[in-house]
XYZ file of C-alpha atoms in Angstrom:
691
model
C -145.757 -37.533 115.861
C -143.446 -37.534 118.515
C -144.909 -38.249 121.455
C -144.297 -41.666 122.800
C -146.058 -44.027 125.549
C -143.301 -46.178 126.070
C -139.559 -45.868 126.205
C -136.666 -48.425 125.835
C -133.167 -47.894 126.333
C -130.762 -50.939 125.200
C -127.195 -51.043 126.241
C -125.618 -53.260 123.570
C -122.734 -55.571 123.510
C -120.522 -57.365 120.782
C -119.246 -60.359 122.775
C -120.391 -63.635 123.506
C -122.803 -65.184 125.881
C -122.569 -63.770 129.209
C -124.101 -66.463 131.573
C -126.872 -66.672 133.998
C -125.890 -64.238 136.725
C -125.947 -60.465 135.659
C -122.778 -58.658 135.229
C -121.092 -55.663 133.718
C -120.219 -55.529 129.775
C -123.330 -57.416 129.052
C -126.800 -56.415 127.432
C -129.196 -54.533 129.407
C -132.438 -53.051 128.653
C -134.758 -50.525 130.382
C -138.565 -49.714 129.765
C -140.163 -46.406 131.254
C -143.155 -44.877 131.069
C -144.420 -41.304 132.389
C -140.803 -40.520 133.648
C -140.479 -43.890 135.539
C -138.495 -46.576 134.668
C -139.065 -50.257 135.437
C -136.134 -52.441 136.704
C -133.220 -52.939 134.219
C -133.673 -56.292 132.326
C -130.145 -58.461 131.928
C -130.060 -60.181 128.609
C -127.159 -62.699 128.074
C -127.067 -62.837 124.646
C -128.014 -61.194 121.327
C -130.329 -63.714 120.832
C -132.225 -63.571 124.004
C -132.097 -59.740 123.383
C -133.493 -60.107 120.153
C -136.316 -62.342 121.250
C -137.168 -59.874 124.148
C -137.348 -56.711 121.907
C -139.712 -58.865 119.519
C -141.838 -59.742 122.476
C -141.796 -56.110 123.412
C -142.870 -54.460 120.534
C -145.557 -56.752 120.032
C -146.998 -56.353 123.206
C -146.776 -52.418 122.876
C -148.347 -52.483 119.365
C -150.942 -54.866 120.952
C -151.404 -51.842 123.771
C -152.015 -49.576 121.406
C -148.877 -47.430 122.728
C -145.981 -45.561 120.548
C -142.651 -46.957 121.644
C -139.407 -45.062 121.062
C -136.366 -47.830 121.521
C -132.570 -46.469 121.824
C -129.658 -48.330 120.936
C -126.129 -47.486 122.286
C -124.137 -48.155 118.616
C -123.931 -46.117 115.435
C -126.686 -46.842 112.698
C -124.158 -45.562 110.308
C -120.314 -45.123 109.145
C -118.771 -42.216 108.393
C -119.500 -40.555 104.864
C -118.575 -42.570 101.964
C -118.238 -46.057 103.457
C -121.801 -47.375 102.903
C -121.707 -46.341 98.834
C -118.079 -48.034 98.679
C -119.176 -51.444 100.297
C -122.822 -51.876 98.792
C -122.636 -49.298 96.042
C -125.311 -47.351 97.691
C -125.190 -44.802 100.202
C -128.543 -45.895 101.825
C -127.745 -46.443 105.436
C -130.492 -49.626 105.220
C -128.572 -51.390 102.427
C -125.361 -51.273 104.612
C -127.815 -52.888 107.587
C -129.079 -55.698 104.989
C -125.193 -56.153 104.008
C -124.119 -56.757 107.723
C -127.364 -58.850 108.166
C -126.638 -61.258 105.228
C -122.845 -61.617 106.169
C -123.108 -61.782 109.980
C -122.874 -65.110 111.653
C -123.526 -65.064 115.176
C -124.364 -67.728 118.001
C -124.201 -67.233 121.438
C -120.486 -68.766 121.788
C -119.189 -67.102 118.830
C -119.365 -65.130 115.840
C -117.392 -63.806 112.822
C -117.060 -60.034 113.661
C -113.322 -59.920 113.253
C -112.774 -62.283 110.181
C -115.668 -59.992 108.778
C -113.553 -56.812 109.420
C -110.517 -58.448 108.303
C -112.260 -59.287 104.815
C -113.391 -55.571 104.428
C -110.411 -54.227 105.179
C -108.640 -56.524 102.278
C -111.598 -55.810 99.865
C -110.756 -52.009 100.625
C -107.316 -51.910 100.412
C -104.166 -53.508 101.647
C -105.473 -54.792 104.880
C -104.236 -51.942 106.910
C -107.672 -49.981 107.677
C -110.382 -48.685 108.263
C -111.114 -51.449 111.098
C -108.281 -52.339 113.259
C -107.865 -54.329 116.772
C -108.309 -58.252 116.776
C -109.939 -59.414 120.231
C -108.921 -62.975 119.444
C -105.622 -63.744 121.774
C -104.837 -66.852 120.229
C -105.508 -66.311 116.337
C -104.353 -63.777 113.844
C -106.826 -62.400 111.362
C -105.821 -61.638 107.922
C -106.250 -58.015 106.913
C -107.271 -57.134 110.535
C -104.415 -55.117 112.751
C -104.062 -56.064 115.938
C -102.837 -52.067 117.067
C -102.971 -49.173 115.034
C -99.356 -49.192 114.010
C -99.128 -49.070 110.475
C -102.877 -48.254 110.480
C -104.704 -46.716 107.223
C -107.988 -45.350 106.999
C -109.618 -44.217 103.568
C -112.400 -42.670 105.662
C -112.888 -40.126 108.205
C -111.973 -41.303 111.555
C -115.386 -40.495 113.284
C -118.500 -39.388 112.288
C -119.883 -35.734 112.716
C -121.829 -36.823 115.462
C -118.869 -38.468 117.329
C -116.574 -35.284 116.534
C -118.817 -33.414 118.902
C -119.795 -35.900 121.689
C -116.548 -35.467 123.727
C -115.246 -38.680 124.773
C -117.153 -41.022 121.948
C -115.032 -43.649 120.420
C -114.794 -44.164 116.649
C -116.719 -47.077 114.940
C -113.578 -48.497 113.582
C -112.105 -50.129 116.565
C -113.233 -53.622 117.128
C -111.610 -54.839 120.370
C -110.652 -53.325 123.621
C -112.080 -50.515 125.750
C -114.681 -48.785 123.931
C -114.963 -51.249 121.077
C -117.837 -49.542 119.337
C -116.797 -51.223 116.271
C -118.014 -54.809 117.521
C -120.940 -53.481 118.914
C -122.206 -51.698 115.417
C -121.142 -55.089 113.816
C -123.278 -57.441 116.034
C -126.028 -54.856 116.230
C -127.193 -53.610 112.751
C -128.181 -57.200 111.816
C -130.671 -57.003 114.632
C -132.279 -53.985 113.844
C -132.426 -54.754 110.050
C -134.421 -57.971 111.316
C -136.726 -56.332 113.615
C -137.133 -53.771 110.929
C -138.361 -56.235 108.423
C -140.435 -58.494 110.732
C -142.454 -55.228 111.814
C -142.611 -53.953 108.526
C -144.259 -50.671 108.058
C -144.575 -50.126 111.831
C -141.069 -49.114 112.519
C -139.250 -45.956 111.259
C -135.422 -45.350 112.216
C -134.179 -41.478 113.067
C -132.916 -40.051 111.506
C -132.982 -41.802 108.400
C -137.111 -41.612 108.016
C -139.828 -39.448 109.963
C -140.839 -40.888 112.932
C -144.832 -41.509 111.937
C -145.228 -45.350 112.839
C -145.840 -47.245 116.262
C -142.413 -47.656 116.933
C -139.279 -45.648 116.314
C -135.562 -46.775 116.600
C -133.152 -43.928 117.959
C -129.233 -43.867 118.239
C -128.244 -43.421 121.906
C -125.080 -42.760 123.885
C -125.828 -43.172 127.555
C -122.456 -41.507 128.638
C -123.826 -38.173 127.015
C -126.148 -37.634 130.069
C -125.239 -40.228 132.794
C -122.144 -41.126 134.381
C -121.120 -43.555 136.828
C -123.548 -45.499 139.078
C -124.535 -45.790 142.881
C -122.605 -48.276 145.147
C -123.290 -51.355 144.350
C -125.242 -51.258 141.180
C -123.765 -52.388 137.829
C -123.236 -49.270 135.797
C -124.711 -50.509 132.467
C -127.951 -51.141 134.410
C -127.870 -47.765 136.157
C -127.502 -46.107 132.994
C -129.773 -47.539 130.800
C -132.572 -47.056 133.823
C -131.678 -43.308 134.195
C -131.386 -42.325 130.232
C -134.866 -44.289 129.887
C -136.158 -41.933 132.524
C -134.600 -38.769 131.106
C -136.031 -39.431 127.747
C -139.407 -40.436 129.242
C -139.681 -36.986 130.652
C -139.325 -35.124 127.955
C -142.203 -32.878 126.961
C -143.282 -33.364 123.281
C -142.239 -29.971 122.247
C -138.277 -30.408 123.752
C -138.743 -34.201 121.943
C -139.579 -32.469 118.992
C -136.464 -30.203 118.781
C -133.890 -32.962 119.832
C -135.328 -35.049 116.754
C -135.076 -32.093 114.272
C -131.837 -33.348 112.851
C -130.915 -34.103 109.222
C -127.832 -36.409 109.092
C -129.314 -38.757 105.741
C -126.264 -41.405 105.891
C -124.042 -41.189 109.234
C -126.824 -41.162 111.588
C -127.048 -39.027 114.474
C -126.585 -39.350 118.574
C -130.240 -38.771 120.336
C -129.947 -35.793 122.273
C -126.600 -34.663 121.307
C -126.387 -30.845 122.008
C -129.653 -31.020 124.497
C -127.588 -32.664 127.192
C -128.842 -29.851 129.474
C -132.628 -30.401 128.460
C -132.160 -34.066 129.446
C -130.297 -33.848 132.794
C -132.728 -31.192 133.644
C -136.064 -33.266 132.998
C -135.215 -35.867 135.324
C -138.357 -36.859 137.040
C -138.691 -37.547 140.688
C -138.361 -41.295 141.983
C -141.374 -43.025 143.127
C -140.322 -43.395 146.642
C -139.046 -39.937 147.101
C -141.555 -39.271 149.960
C -141.220 -42.701 151.777
C -140.278 -42.393 155.362
C -138.237 -45.120 157.416
C -140.166 -47.563 159.320
C -141.387 -46.405 162.946
C -141.582 -42.727 161.970
C -144.872 -41.293 163.399
C -144.403 -37.872 164.139
C -142.052 -36.015 161.943
C -140.172 -32.706 163.608
C -140.465 -29.528 161.086
C -136.804 -29.482 160.689
C -136.343 -33.208 160.030
C -139.438 -32.855 157.624
C -137.762 -30.326 155.888
C -134.400 -31.816 155.540
C -135.809 -35.084 154.176
C -137.812 -32.715 151.678
C -134.800 -30.957 150.642
C -132.780 -34.380 150.105
C -135.273 -36.001 148.182
C -136.647 -33.303 145.692
C -134.532 -32.671 142.333
C -135.570 -30.509 139.315
C -137.953 -31.816 136.706
C -137.888 -29.005 134.706
C -136.050 -28.504 131.128
C -134.040 -25.363 129.999
C -134.595 -22.482 127.220
C -132.892 -19.348 126.160
C -134.999 -16.335 126.294
C -134.491 -12.390 125.698
C -133.440 -10.525 129.102
C -137.202 -8.974 128.459
C -138.886 -12.312 129.015
C -136.511 -13.819 132.014
C -137.960 -11.676 135.013
C -138.856 -13.914 137.833
C -137.506 -17.113 135.872
C -134.760 -19.451 137.596
C -131.420 -19.321 136.240
C -130.526 -22.653 134.420
C -126.612 -22.159 133.596
C -124.511 -19.871 135.458
C -125.065 -16.368 133.381
C -121.868 -15.127 132.376
C -120.702 -11.713 131.669
C -119.749 -10.881 128.064
C -117.946 -7.931 128.801
C -116.377 -6.165 131.807
C -118.325 -3.183 133.485
C -117.172 -0.727 133.019
C -115.763 -1.846 129.646
C -112.983 0.959 130.114
C -111.520 3.356 132.521
C -114.221 6.109 132.969
C -114.898 9.237 135.131
C -117.025 9.276 138.189
C -117.996 12.877 137.696
C -117.841 15.746 135.745
C -114.347 17.744 135.582
C -110.932 17.705 134.479
C -108.751 15.151 133.501
C -105.206 14.860 133.347
C -102.124 12.254 134.080
C -100.817 11.701 137.589
C -101.772 12.985 141.025
C -100.413 16.327 142.317
C -99.083 17.398 145.753
C -100.319 20.576 147.836
C -100.003 23.844 146.477
C -101.816 25.502 143.390
C -101.227 24.129 139.783
C -102.055 25.365 136.276
C -102.688 22.866 133.325
C -103.176 23.755 129.598
C -106.284 22.967 128.382
C -106.808 20.473 125.453
C -109.027 21.043 122.650
C -112.901 19.616 122.867
C -114.011 17.582 125.897
C -114.907 13.674 126.536
C -118.349 12.737 127.111
C -120.134 9.393 127.821
C -120.292 7.547 124.223
C -117.255 9.538 123.028
C -114.144 6.848 121.540
C -111.531 7.908 124.217
C -108.747 10.175 122.428
C -105.507 11.244 123.426
C -104.263 13.917 125.781
C -100.766 15.087 125.301
C -98.412 15.152 128.693
C -98.952 17.943 131.210
C -102.385 18.783 129.832
C -106.021 18.474 130.815
C -109.241 17.873 128.982
C -112.691 18.737 130.076
C -114.375 15.445 130.686
C -117.944 14.487 131.871
C -119.468 11.888 134.106
C -119.254 8.450 132.588
C -116.860 9.556 129.806
C -113.980 6.720 128.950
C -110.697 8.078 130.170
C -108.516 9.623 127.126
C -105.088 7.987 126.740
C -103.296 10.225 128.843
C -105.828 10.716 131.496
C -105.884 8.724 134.780
C -107.174 11.337 137.471
C -110.028 13.853 137.576
C -110.498 16.896 139.594
C -114.276 18.131 140.318
C -115.312 21.091 137.836
C -116.397 22.804 141.104
C -112.681 22.736 142.673
C -111.018 24.616 139.604
C -111.143 27.821 137.946
C -110.585 27.956 133.905
C -108.617 31.064 132.821
C -107.349 31.991 129.267
C -107.067 27.969 128.127
C -105.710 27.157 131.383
C -107.341 25.199 134.304
C -106.178 26.291 137.929
C -106.757 23.938 141.078
C -105.416 23.560 144.415
C -103.845 20.008 145.689
C -103.265 17.836 146.982
C -104.837 15.227 144.654
C -104.349 11.488 144.450
C -103.462 9.699 141.037
C -106.866 8.014 140.410
C -109.258 10.321 142.122
C -112.554 10.385 140.848
C -112.234 7.727 138.293
C -113.258 3.950 137.843
C -111.180 1.274 136.652
C -112.047 -0.885 133.580
C -114.122 -4.156 135.182
C -114.044 -2.759 138.994
C -117.708 -3.483 139.154
C -117.976 -6.765 137.068
C -114.868 -8.491 134.887
C -115.509 -10.156 131.635
C -116.230 -13.980 132.333
C -117.389 -13.552 135.408
C -120.428 -15.092 137.032
C -122.880 -12.803 137.429
C -126.046 -14.929 138.372
C -125.578 -18.510 139.410
C -127.740 -21.488 138.533
C -130.717 -21.790 140.875
C -131.218 -18.066 141.193
C -134.525 -16.503 140.522
C -133.986 -13.143 138.112
C -134.829 -10.039 139.890
C -135.309 -6.742 138.025
C -131.883 -5.960 139.471
C -130.100 -9.012 137.752
C -131.576 -7.591 134.481
C -129.684 -4.671 135.013
C -126.641 -6.061 135.464
C -127.206 -8.748 132.672
C -127.661 -6.096 130.219
C -124.747 -3.942 131.520
C -122.324 -6.989 130.765
C -123.616 -7.472 127.244
C -126.024 -10.475 127.832
C -128.792 -10.861 125.207
C -130.106 -13.968 126.223
C -130.302 -15.878 129.350
C -130.445 -19.852 129.955
C -133.437 -20.451 132.240
C -135.512 -23.295 133.624
C -138.939 -23.766 131.717
C -141.823 -22.969 134.322
C -142.949 -25.329 136.789
C -146.810 -25.832 136.225
C -148.311 -26.727 139.444
C -152.142 -27.689 139.311
C -154.599 -26.951 142.295
C -157.607 -29.135 143.303
C -159.830 -28.427 146.335
C -161.905 -31.434 147.369
C -165.281 -32.280 149.710
C -168.876 -32.256 148.861
C -168.970 -29.441 151.554
C -167.382 -27.186 148.835
C -169.331 -24.642 146.648
C -167.686 -22.207 144.238
C -167.945 -18.527 145.473
C -171.257 -17.138 143.540
C -172.978 -20.082 143.619
C -175.797 -20.894 145.874
C -174.661 -22.655 149.087
C -176.801 -25.313 150.994
C -176.895 -25.378 154.726
C -173.516 -27.223 156.188
C -171.727 -26.242 152.603
C -168.977 -23.466 152.261
C -167.350 -21.681 149.830
C -164.024 -22.498 148.133
C -161.618 -20.597 149.973
C -158.516 -22.729 149.510
C -158.148 -23.200 145.668
C -157.991 -19.266 144.710
C -155.562 -18.870 147.785
C -153.285 -21.911 146.578
C -153.497 -20.483 142.816
C -152.653 -17.022 143.988
C -149.497 -18.389 146.333
C -148.074 -20.702 143.278
C -148.226 -17.500 141.048
C -146.179 -15.255 143.175
C -143.900 -18.203 143.993
C -143.385 -17.744 140.157
C -144.632 -21.148 138.873
C -147.192 -21.765 136.132
C -150.472 -22.094 138.413
C -153.149 -24.361 136.996
C -156.895 -24.488 137.941
C -157.526 -28.116 138.140
C -161.196 -27.108 139.544
C -163.283 -29.547 142.288
C -163.962 -32.882 143.148
C -166.514 -34.023 145.599
C -166.124 -36.710 147.951
C -165.716 -39.498 145.094
C -162.429 -41.205 144.924
C -163.166 -42.710 141.262
C -163.683 -38.882 140.037
C -160.480 -37.801 141.873
C -158.747 -40.691 140.325
C -159.991 -39.204 136.871
C -159.137 -35.632 137.600
C -155.510 -36.853 138.545
C -155.058 -39.229 135.320
C -156.291 -35.984 133.066
C -153.661 -33.862 134.784
C -150.783 -36.210 133.398
C -148.813 -34.291 130.986
C -150.559 -30.877 132.062
C -148.965 -30.133 135.229
C -145.901 -31.252 136.858
C -147.042 -31.372 140.506
C -150.489 -31.121 142.286
C -151.655 -29.339 145.262
C -154.623 -30.720 146.848
C -156.800 -29.093 149.862
C -158.639 -31.748 151.860
C -159.025 -35.278 152.082
C -155.545 -35.786 153.259
C -155.706 -37.521 156.932
C -157.034 -40.944 157.712
C -160.572 -40.929 157.620
C -163.626 -42.515 155.594
C -163.769 -39.462 153.131
C -160.252 -38.497 153.322
C -159.974 -39.535 149.565
C -156.845 -38.017 148.529
C -154.973 -40.416 150.852
C -157.099 -43.333 150.605
C -156.377 -42.973 146.689
C -152.778 -42.693 146.983
C -152.809 -45.146 149.329
C -154.440 -47.823 146.986
C -151.969 -46.991 144.570
C -148.993 -47.690 146.986
C -147.810 -44.232 146.533
C -148.912 -42.692 149.689
C -146.467 -41.383 152.635
C -148.920 -39.818 155.048
C -146.643 -37.547 156.997
C -147.756 -36.409 160.446
C -145.868 -33.535 161.056
C -145.282 -31.983 164.433
C -146.638 -28.527 163.569
C -149.589 -26.269 164.371
C -151.595 -25.629 162.410
C -151.212 -28.644 160.101
C -150.342 -32.001 161.336
C -151.033 -34.453 158.279
C -149.480 -33.884 154.920
C -150.573 -36.468 152.353
C -147.449 -37.097 149.966
C -147.467 -39.402 147.153
C -146.543 -39.839 143.535
C -149.198 -40.036 141.042
C -147.839 -41.348 137.217
C -144.978 -39.303 137.854
C -146.376 -36.107 139.404
C -145.742 -35.342 143.229
C -149.017 -34.937 145.152
C -148.928 -32.655 148.035
C -152.059 -33.262 149.923
C -152.821 -30.446 152.318
C -155.564 -29.924 155.042
C -158.796 -28.780 154.369
C -158.589 -25.700 156.587
C -157.500 -22.899 154.670
C -155.017 -21.606 157.782
C -153.247 -24.977 157.984
C -153.303 -25.003 153.854
C -151.566 -21.696 153.867
C -149.017 -22.667 156.491
C -148.273 -25.810 154.990
C -147.877 -24.548 151.758
C -145.261 -21.993 152.578
C -143.552 -23.961 155.285
C -143.521 -27.569 153.294
C -145.021 -27.000 149.826
C -142.609 -24.008 148.650
C -139.121 -24.795 149.338
C -139.956 -28.302 147.585
C -141.531 -26.884 144.430
C -138.718 -24.352 144.105
C -136.315 -27.257 143.828
C -138.486 -28.942 141.280
C -138.295 -25.778 139.489
C -134.478 -25.815 139.102
C -134.443 -23.386 141.974
C -132.191 -23.344 145.119
C -133.716 -24.872 148.376
C -135.430 -21.864 149.992
C -135.082 -21.074 153.853
C -137.225 -17.951 154.553
C -135.331 -15.330 156.253
C -136.671 -14.719 160.025
C -136.093 -11.580 162.270
C -135.879 -11.590 165.895
C -138.202 -9.093 167.363
C -139.831 -7.902 170.797
C -143.316 -9.438 171.222
C -146.465 -7.104 171.719
C -148.303 -10.464 173.069
C -148.244 -12.984 175.623
C -148.657 -16.818 175.037
C -147.900 -20.298 176.772
C -146.948 -23.133 174.436
C -146.715 -26.575 175.608
C -143.694 -28.887 174.196
C -143.928 -31.247 170.970
C -145.060 -29.105 168.078
C -143.737 -26.137 166.283
C -146.459 -23.335 166.322
C -146.848 -20.709 163.403
C -149.063 -17.453 164.671
C -150.435 -15.190 162.058
C -148.601 -12.050 162.975
C -147.735 -8.287 161.771
C -145.592 -5.617 162.852
C -146.279 -2.554 164.511
C -144.164 0.465 165.990
C -141.157 -2.066 166.318
C -142.954 -4.990 168.146
C -144.487 -7.819 166.400
C -148.416 -9.063 167.856
C -150.394 -12.120 166.798
C -154.175 -12.509 165.538
C -156.730 -12.307 168.628
C -157.643 -15.918 168.086
C -155.556 -18.934 167.154
C -158.469 -20.807 165.422
C -157.514 -22.120 162.472
C -160.978 -21.526 160.955
C -160.423 -17.589 161.532
C -159.646 -17.021 157.568
C -159.624 -13.100 158.347
C -156.338 -13.587 160.227
C -154.599 -14.397 157.090
C -155.473 -11.179 155.396
C -154.838 -9.383 158.540
C -151.384 -10.761 158.797
C -148.176 -9.620 157.457
C -146.255 -12.670 158.188
C -146.042 -15.636 160.802
C -144.296 -16.023 164.215
C -142.547 -19.038 164.636
C -142.393 -20.316 168.278
C -140.073 -23.772 168.732
C -140.781 -27.335 169.261
C -140.179 -26.751 173.165
C -142.347 -25.433 175.712
C -142.420 -21.492 175.894
C -143.752 -18.623 177.588
C -143.685 -15.337 175.771
C -144.197 -12.372 177.563
C -144.232 -8.887 176.030
C -140.853 -7.996 175.348
C -139.346 -10.997 174.680
C -137.930 -11.631 171.307
C -139.512 -14.040 169.118
C -138.834 -15.066 165.495
C -141.196 -13.177 162.995
C -141.096 -14.393 159.095
C -142.877 -11.679 156.982
C -144.683 -13.124 154.193
C -142.011 -11.193 151.798
C -139.571 -13.772 152.976
C -142.017 -16.618 151.897
C -141.978 -14.661 148.054
C -145.495 -13.413 148.745
C -147.555 -10.510 149.712
């Protein structure tokens, strides 16, 4: 079992009570469920932290929730230490050893004295522990600095040697005093493990088959800094908890597949990109500032662009599976293209250019063809060479075969011909180490050719975004069913599923829900963990039967964007258990336009892609149109004979216009009177990534 309902991250401290007021270098903890972290909790001392942890574990067990708790100190020491100290290499024997000897109160503890005693017991008091943090009292056996320091054990565990910037567990004081945190943390873990006997397992020492699991973490592995005004430790535990709770079960299983029976391991080490790339969106990402009623299109797009972020993980796939996927890390050329200087034509190669007049060169034996190992051509000689062949040593120029005459073992041609003519330099297309596809790019067939040519067998891509589609309303029936008077066939769901697939995401059909808020709630609940985002159609306004907006409003997760756009206007945006909900209008024309203009670029960013702005073209109009100020308008349109025409009716119920069209004409927010021949902006459907 590797799925967990609750994630807890604890930033530990080896020092004394830090007082009532929250401060840095204290104990901080954060709880996260389904990708959303609660505010970080300040714990002033270890006694308060142990009580808080025991209470939380008890509550989670009672609620039937599996809980993973991460602590930011080592669970073990470098190989050999546990056996020397306890006579047993079992790390839990060392935990018990510390529990039996550490004396800890809010105002004082014996960590420095115990470290000195260990140093004296293990040798002459010069190691392995160092740094006495008590300014007014020397500790026998514990050196204040590393001067004359000796350590019979490795300086770091294998995990720390691979985690850049990680500190050693032997340091007891000063910046990065991991040693003190370990001394004062292991006794607490030992007691909690015994208190909840049979219900707690510890990674990577045990299989995680119990309701509660302890893992070792290092927040700085994936999170650095903090927003202005926030305590770094509080920020980090919250962000790491969000990262961990956003992991899919399969990704979590891979991260936990570690063997480190004595030393322990740092959770996520080697999987930093997956953790960083799996951050969920914040609950308030769709929030509008007070007083906003009608939002211009450009402002709405700007707000979406600023607030969306990637929620997908990463994976390495072979080139044959990479088409249409989103590059997760810059793809780097393994070798140059071409790898060696070669010829661009069939002809005869030699060294140096030639001036005007006739030239005669003796021919070397053999020839150079594509795939041959480069040979050597004597000075003053020429060789037969075929297109794509690597240039032999002694060749830097090629004359076209149709410009020469071969007589009695010689090649004759007329100059002038420049040195380097008809050849390609090594790496003139792509240099080794050059970025050939940047992170955020959607892989094309041409990209595959370039990646293959530069020797890339695998490429790091984002896992595909899973987007669900729900249609709502009692008036909706499915095609093929019997429609009663007043009912209509569901046109939106197949259209939206098709658009999502063409965007490159995984389209998930979540079915139809009538005008029933309870049923809609159950449908959204069941989608948790199945999809990353949901598009709904219908019920997105503010009427009695607008259950999408109503349900999001009940959950305090609604931001009803009234966008100054035609067709469209109401766009119900919200979060449901970590999933963004795009509540689209029920009208198919408006639903498609809003999907292309607003949902497509937002989903692209969630998928790890760059923000997508469609490419439009100014072309002559073949129509006349008067437009009032206040809203941006999108007209169904297509090109014929170099001019763009629009659908005969602007009625948003005319679905046939979507099939007729090849793109959209975008008219500005201001008033405009378009006359035939005026330039208007035409955006082909291809610019939206659809056909």
